[in-house]
XYZ file of N, CA and C in Angstrom:
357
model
N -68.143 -227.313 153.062
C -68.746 -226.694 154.218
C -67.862 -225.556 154.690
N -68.345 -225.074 155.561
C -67.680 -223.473 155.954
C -67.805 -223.475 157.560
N -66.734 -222.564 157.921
C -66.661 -222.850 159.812
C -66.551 -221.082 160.012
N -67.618 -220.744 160.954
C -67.493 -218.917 161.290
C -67.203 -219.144 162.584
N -66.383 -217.666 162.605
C -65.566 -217.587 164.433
C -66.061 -215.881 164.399
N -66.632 -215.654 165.121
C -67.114 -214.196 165.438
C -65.508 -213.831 166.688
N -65.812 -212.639 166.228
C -64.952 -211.705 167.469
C -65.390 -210.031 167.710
N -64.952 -209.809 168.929
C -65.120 -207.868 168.644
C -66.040 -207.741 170.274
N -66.592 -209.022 170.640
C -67.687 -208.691 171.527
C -67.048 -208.027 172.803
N -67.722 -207.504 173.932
C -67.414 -206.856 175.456
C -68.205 -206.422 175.536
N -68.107 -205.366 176.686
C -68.665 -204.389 177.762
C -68.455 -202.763 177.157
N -69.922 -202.347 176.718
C -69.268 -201.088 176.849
C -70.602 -200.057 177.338
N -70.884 -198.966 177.326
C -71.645 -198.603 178.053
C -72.361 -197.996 176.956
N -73.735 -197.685 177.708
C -75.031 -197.443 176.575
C -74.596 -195.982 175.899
N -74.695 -196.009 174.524
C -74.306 -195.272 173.655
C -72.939 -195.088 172.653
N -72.352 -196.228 173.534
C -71.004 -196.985 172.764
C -71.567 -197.363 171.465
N -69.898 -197.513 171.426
C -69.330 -198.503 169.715
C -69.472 -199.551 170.025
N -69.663 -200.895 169.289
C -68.583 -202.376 169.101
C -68.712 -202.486 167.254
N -67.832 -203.046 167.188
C -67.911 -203.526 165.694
C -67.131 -205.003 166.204
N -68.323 -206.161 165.584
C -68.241 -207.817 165.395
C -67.222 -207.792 163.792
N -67.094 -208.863 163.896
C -66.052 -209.703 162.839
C -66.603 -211.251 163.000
N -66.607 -211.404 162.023
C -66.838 -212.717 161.658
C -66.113 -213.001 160.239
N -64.988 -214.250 160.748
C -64.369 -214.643 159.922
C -64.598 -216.256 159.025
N -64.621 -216.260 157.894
C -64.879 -217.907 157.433
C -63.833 -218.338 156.634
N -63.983 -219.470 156.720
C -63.058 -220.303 156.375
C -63.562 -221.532 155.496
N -62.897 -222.395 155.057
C -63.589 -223.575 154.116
C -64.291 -223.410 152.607
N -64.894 -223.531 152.225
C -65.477 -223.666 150.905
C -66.567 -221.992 150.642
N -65.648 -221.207 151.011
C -66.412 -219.645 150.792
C -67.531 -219.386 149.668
N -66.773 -219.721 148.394
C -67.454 -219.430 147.403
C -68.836 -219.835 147.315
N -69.441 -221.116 147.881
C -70.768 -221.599 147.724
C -72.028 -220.959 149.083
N -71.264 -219.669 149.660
C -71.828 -219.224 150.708
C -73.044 -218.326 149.801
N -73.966 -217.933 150.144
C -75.147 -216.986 149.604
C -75.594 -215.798 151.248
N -76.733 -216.226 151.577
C -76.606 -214.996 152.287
C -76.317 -215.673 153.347
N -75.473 -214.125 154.249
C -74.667 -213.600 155.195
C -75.544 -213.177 156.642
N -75.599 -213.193 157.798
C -75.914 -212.451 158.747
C -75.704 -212.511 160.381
N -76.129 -211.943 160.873
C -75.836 -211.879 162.449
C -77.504 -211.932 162.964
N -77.290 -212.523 164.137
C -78.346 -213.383 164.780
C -77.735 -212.895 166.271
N -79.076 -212.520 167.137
C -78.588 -212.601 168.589
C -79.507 -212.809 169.452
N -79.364 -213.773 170.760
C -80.109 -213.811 171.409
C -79.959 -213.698 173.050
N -80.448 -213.458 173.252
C -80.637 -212.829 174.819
C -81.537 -213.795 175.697
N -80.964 -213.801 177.218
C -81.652 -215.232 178.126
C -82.879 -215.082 177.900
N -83.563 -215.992 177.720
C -85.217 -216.285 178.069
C -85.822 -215.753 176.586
N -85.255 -215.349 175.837
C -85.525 -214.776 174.219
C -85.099 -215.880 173.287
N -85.698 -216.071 171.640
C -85.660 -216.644 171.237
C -84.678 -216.158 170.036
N -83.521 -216.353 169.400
C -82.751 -216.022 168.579
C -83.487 -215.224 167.212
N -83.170 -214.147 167.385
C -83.814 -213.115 166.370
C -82.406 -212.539 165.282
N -83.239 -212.170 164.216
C -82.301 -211.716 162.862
C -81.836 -210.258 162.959
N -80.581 -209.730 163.646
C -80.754 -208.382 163.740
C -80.265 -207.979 161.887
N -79.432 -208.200 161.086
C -79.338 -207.689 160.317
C -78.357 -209.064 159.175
N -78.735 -208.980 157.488
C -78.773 -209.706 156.952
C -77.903 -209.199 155.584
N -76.778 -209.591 154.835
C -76.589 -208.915 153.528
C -76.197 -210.402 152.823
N -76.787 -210.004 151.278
C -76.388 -211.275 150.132
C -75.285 -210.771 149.578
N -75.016 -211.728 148.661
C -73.784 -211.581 147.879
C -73.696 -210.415 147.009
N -74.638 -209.385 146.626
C -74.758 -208.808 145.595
C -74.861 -207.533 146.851
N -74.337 -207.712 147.941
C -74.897 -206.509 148.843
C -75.786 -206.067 149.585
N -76.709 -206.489 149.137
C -77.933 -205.792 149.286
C -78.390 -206.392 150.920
N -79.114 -205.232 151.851
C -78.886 -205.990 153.007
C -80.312 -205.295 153.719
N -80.180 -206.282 155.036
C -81.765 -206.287 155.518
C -81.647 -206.420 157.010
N -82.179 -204.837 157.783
C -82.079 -204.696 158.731
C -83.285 -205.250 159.745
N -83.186 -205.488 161.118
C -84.255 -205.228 161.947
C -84.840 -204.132 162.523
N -86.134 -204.067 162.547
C -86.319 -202.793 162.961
C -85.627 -201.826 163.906
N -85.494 -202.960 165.262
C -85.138 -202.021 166.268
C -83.203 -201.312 166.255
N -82.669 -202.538 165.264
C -81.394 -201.794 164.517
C -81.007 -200.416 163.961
N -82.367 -201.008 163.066
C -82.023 -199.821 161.819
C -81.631 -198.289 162.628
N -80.339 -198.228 161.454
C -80.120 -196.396 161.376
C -78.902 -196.649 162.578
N -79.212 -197.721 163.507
C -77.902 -197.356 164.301
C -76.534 -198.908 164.160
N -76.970 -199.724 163.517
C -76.285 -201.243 163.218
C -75.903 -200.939 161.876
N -74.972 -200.902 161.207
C -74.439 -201.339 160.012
C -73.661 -202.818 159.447
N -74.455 -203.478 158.360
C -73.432 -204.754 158.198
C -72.525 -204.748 156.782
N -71.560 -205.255 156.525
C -70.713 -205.025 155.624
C -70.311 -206.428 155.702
N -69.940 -207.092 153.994
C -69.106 -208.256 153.864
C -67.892 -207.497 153.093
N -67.015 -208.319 153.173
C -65.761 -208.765 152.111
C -65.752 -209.739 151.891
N -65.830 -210.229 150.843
C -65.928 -211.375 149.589
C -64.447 -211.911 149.478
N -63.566 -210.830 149.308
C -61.982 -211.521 149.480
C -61.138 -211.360 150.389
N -61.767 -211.121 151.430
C -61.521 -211.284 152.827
C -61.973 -212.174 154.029
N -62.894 -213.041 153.209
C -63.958 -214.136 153.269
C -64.460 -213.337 154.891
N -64.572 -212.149 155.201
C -65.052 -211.956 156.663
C -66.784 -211.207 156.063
N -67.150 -210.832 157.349
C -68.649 -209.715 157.334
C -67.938 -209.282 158.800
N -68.675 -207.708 158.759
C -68.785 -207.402 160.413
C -70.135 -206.745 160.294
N -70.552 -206.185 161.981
C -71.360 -205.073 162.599
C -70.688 -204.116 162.764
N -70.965 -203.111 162.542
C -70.716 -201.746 163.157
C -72.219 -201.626 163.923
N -71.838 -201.526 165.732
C -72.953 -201.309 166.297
C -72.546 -199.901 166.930
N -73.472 -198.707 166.804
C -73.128 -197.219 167.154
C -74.594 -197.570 167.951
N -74.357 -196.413 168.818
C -75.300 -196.138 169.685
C -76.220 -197.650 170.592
N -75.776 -197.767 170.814
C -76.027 -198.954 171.612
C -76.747 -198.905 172.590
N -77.917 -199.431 173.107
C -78.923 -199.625 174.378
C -78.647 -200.816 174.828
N -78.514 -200.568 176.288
C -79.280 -202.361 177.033
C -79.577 -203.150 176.449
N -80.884 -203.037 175.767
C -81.341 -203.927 175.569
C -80.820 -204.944 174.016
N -79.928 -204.502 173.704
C -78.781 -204.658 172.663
C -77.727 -205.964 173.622
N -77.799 -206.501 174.508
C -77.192 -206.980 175.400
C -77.599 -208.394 174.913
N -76.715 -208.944 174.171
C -77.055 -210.316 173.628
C -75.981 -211.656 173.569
N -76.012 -212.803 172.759
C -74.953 -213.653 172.299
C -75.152 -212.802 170.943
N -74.114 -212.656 169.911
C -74.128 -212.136 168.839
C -73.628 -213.773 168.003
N -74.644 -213.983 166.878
C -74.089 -214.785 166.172
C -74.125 -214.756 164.838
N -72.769 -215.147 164.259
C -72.232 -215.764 162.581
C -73.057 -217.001 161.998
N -74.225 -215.937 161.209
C -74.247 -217.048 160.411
C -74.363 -217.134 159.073
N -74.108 -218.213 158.345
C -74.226 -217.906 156.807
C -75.336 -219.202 156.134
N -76.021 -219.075 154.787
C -76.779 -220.197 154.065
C -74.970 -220.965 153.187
N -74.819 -222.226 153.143
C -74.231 -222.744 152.277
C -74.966 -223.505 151.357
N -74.591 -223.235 149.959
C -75.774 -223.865 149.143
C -75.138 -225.042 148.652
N -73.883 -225.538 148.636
C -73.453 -226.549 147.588
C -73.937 -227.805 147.932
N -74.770 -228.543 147.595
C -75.301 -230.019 147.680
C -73.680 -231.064 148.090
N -73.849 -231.537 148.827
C -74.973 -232.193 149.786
C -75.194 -231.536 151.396
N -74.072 -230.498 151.430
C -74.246 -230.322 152.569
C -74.595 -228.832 153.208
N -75.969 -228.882 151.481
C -76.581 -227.160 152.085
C -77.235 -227.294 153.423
N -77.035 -225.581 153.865
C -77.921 -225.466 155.163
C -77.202 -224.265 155.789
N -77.731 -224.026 156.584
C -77.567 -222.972 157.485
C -76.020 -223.366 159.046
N -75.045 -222.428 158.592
C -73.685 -223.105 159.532
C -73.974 -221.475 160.376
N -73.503 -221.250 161.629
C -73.519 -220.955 162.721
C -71.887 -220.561 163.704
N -71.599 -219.858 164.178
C -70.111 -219.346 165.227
C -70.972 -219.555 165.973
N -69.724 -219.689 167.017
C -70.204 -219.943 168.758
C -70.801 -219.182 169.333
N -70.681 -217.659 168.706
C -71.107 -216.410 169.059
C -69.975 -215.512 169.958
N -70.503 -214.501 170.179
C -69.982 -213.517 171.140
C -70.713 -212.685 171.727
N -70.257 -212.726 172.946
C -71.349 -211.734 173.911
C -70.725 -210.303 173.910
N -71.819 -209.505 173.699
C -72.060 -208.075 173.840
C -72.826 -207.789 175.100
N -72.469 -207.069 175.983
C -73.337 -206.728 176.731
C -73.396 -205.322 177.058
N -74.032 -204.287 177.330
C -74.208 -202.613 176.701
C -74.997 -202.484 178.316
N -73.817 -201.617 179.457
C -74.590 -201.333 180.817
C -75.365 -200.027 180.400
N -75.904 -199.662 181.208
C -76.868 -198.547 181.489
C -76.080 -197.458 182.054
């Protein structure tokens, strides 16, 4: 099994930077895909952006063009690069990854980190 700790989150104002980190630990190698998840009060946890092992990666709409995600494989981390940032970007940001190795595939989860982007 595998344990993610996100970091990078704060306050910054609409049209800011943040770049997340998410670091793992434990049994890396049997990880497959990678992503960040965020949700906001009274909202239901949505997929902002997604990459597999081979790279290849999968944005949300309202992301795209301004969210970038990146892994390192021997750095066992992923981050966000979030540029241009709106309000409504004001979320828990969360680490998560698929672990496939039997018996204890499934979907593992960080505590998250809050971003919040004033006006």
């Amino acid at each position: 099994q595998v344990q993610l700790v996100e970091s990078g989150g704060g306050l910054v104002q609409a049209g800011g930077s943040l770049s997340l980190t998410c670091l793992v630990a434990g049994d890396t190698i049997s990880i497959s895909t990678m992503g960040w998840y965020r949700q906001s009060p009274g909202k239901e946890r949505e997929l902002v952006a997604s990459i597999d092992t081979g790279g290849s990666t999968n944005y949300a709409d309202s992301v795209k063009g301004r969210f970038t995600i990146s892994r390192d494989n021997y750095k066992n981390s992923m981050s966000l690069q979030m540029n241009s940032l709106k309000p409504e970007d004001t979320a828990v940001y969360y680490c998560h990854a698929y672990y496939q190795r039997y018996p204890r595939e499934g979907d593992y989860w960080g505590s998250g980190t809050l971003v919040t982007v004033s006006s």
